[in-house]
CSV table of C-alpha atoms in Angstrom, one decimal:
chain,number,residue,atom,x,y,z
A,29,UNK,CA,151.6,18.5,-23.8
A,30,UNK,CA,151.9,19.0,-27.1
A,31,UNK,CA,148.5,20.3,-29.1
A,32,UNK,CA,147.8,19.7,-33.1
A,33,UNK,CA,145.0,20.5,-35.0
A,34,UNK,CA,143.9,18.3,-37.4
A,35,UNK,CA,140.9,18.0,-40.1
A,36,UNK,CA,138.9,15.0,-41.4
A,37,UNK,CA,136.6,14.7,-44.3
A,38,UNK,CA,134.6,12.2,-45.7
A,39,UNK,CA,132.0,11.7,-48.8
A,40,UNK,CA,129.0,10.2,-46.9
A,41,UNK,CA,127.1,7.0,-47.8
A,42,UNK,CA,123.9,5.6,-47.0
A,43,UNK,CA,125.9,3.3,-44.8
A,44,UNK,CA,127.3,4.7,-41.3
A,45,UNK,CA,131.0,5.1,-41.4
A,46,UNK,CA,133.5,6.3,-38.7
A,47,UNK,CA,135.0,9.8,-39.7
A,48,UNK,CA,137.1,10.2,-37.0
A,49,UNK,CA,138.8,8.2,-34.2
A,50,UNK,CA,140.7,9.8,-30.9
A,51,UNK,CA,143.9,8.3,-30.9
A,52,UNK,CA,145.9,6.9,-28.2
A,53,UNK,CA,147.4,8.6,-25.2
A,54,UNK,CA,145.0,11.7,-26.5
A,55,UNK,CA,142.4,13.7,-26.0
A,56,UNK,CA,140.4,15.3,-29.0
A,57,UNK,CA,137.8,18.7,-28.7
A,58,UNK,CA,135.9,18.9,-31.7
A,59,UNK,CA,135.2,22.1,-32.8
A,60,UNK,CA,133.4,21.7,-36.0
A,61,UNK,CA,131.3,19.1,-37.9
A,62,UNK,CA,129.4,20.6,-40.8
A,63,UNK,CA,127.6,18.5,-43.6
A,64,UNK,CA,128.0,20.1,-47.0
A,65,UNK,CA,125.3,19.4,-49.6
A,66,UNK,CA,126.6,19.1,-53.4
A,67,UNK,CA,123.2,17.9,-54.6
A,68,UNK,CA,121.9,20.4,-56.9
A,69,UNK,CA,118.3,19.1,-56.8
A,70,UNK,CA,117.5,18.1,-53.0
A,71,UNK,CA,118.1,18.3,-49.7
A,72,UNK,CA,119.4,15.3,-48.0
A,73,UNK,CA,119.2,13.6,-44.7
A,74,UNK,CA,122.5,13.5,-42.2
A,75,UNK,CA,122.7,11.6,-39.1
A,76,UNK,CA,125.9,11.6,-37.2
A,77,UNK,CA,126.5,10.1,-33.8
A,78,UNK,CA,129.6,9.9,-31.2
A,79,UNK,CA,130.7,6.2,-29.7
A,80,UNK,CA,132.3,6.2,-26.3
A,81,UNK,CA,133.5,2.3,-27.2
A,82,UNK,CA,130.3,1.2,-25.7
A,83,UNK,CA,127.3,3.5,-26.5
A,84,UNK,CA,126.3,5.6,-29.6
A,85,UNK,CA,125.3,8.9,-28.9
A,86,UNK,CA,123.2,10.8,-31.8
A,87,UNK,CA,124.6,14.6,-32.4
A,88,UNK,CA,121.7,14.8,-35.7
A,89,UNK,CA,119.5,12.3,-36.5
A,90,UNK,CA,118.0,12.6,-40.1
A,91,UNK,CA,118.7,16.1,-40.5
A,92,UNK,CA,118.1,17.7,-43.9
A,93,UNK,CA,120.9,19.5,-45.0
A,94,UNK,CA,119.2,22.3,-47.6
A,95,UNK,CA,120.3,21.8,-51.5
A,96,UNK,CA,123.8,23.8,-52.2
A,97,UNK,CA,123.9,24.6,-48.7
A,98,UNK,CA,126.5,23.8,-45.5
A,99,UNK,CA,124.8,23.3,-41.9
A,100,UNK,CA,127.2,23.0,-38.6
A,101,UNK,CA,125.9,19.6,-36.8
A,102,UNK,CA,127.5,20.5,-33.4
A,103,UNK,CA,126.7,23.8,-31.6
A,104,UNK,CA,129.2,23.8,-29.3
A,105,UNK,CA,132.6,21.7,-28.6
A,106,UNK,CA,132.7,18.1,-27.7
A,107,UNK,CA,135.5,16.5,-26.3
A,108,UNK,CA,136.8,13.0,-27.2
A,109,UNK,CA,138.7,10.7,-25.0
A,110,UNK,CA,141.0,7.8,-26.7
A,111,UNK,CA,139.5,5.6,-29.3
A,112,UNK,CA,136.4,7.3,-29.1
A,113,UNK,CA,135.0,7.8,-32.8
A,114,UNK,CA,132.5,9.8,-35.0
A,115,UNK,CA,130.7,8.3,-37.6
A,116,UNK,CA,128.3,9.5,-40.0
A,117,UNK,CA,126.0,8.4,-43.3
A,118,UNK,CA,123.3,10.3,-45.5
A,119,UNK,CA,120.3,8.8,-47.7
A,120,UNK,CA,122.0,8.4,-50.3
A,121,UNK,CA,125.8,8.6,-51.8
A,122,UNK,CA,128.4,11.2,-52.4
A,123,UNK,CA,125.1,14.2,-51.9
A,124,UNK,CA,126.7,15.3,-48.4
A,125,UNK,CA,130.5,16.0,-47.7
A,126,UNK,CA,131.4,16.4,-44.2
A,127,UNK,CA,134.5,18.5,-42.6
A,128,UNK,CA,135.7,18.2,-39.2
A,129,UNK,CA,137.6,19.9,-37.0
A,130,UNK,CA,139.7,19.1,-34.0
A,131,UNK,CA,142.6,20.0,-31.5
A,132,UNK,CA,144.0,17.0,-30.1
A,133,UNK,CA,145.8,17.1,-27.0
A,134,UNK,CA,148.7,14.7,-25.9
């Protein structure tokens, strides 16, 4: 078994979009999702959820990230089986970057 860590990033939109998928063969723990706010003149709404391939599953929903601030959107670690995915969008564009962190596992 062979592990590899591995970071994703994404500008978010006001549309949902999938940061990261779990490939093949793998499992994934997340150990870090944090929403970055580069707005200099408000704070801006994040939601984030986890898909299973059938059902979404919020980790935030609408949460303010403060202006020129960074807030961690998981607590704890969440593991990811194959082709499971986490998307995420804000209120408006290219206010909220978002990092994350995994060790996948094959």
């Amino acid at each position: 078994m062979a592990n590899i860590f591995k970071n994703a990033r994404a500008a978010l939109t006001d549309s949902s979009a999938v940061v990261y998928t779990c490939p093949a063969a793998t499992t994934a723990v997340v150990l870090m999702v944090q929403a970055s706010n580069v707005d200099n003149t408000a704070a801006v709404p994040v939601t984030s959820t986890w898909n299973d391939g059938t059902n979404d599953t919020h980790l935030v929903k609408a949460l303010d990230v403060p202006v020129k601030a960074a807030v961690n959107l998981l607590s704890g670690k969440l593991v990811l089986e194959a082709g499971d995915t986490l998307s995420a969008n804000s209120d408006a564009s290219n206010k909220v970057e978002l990092t994350v962190s995994v060790l996948e596992i094959t």
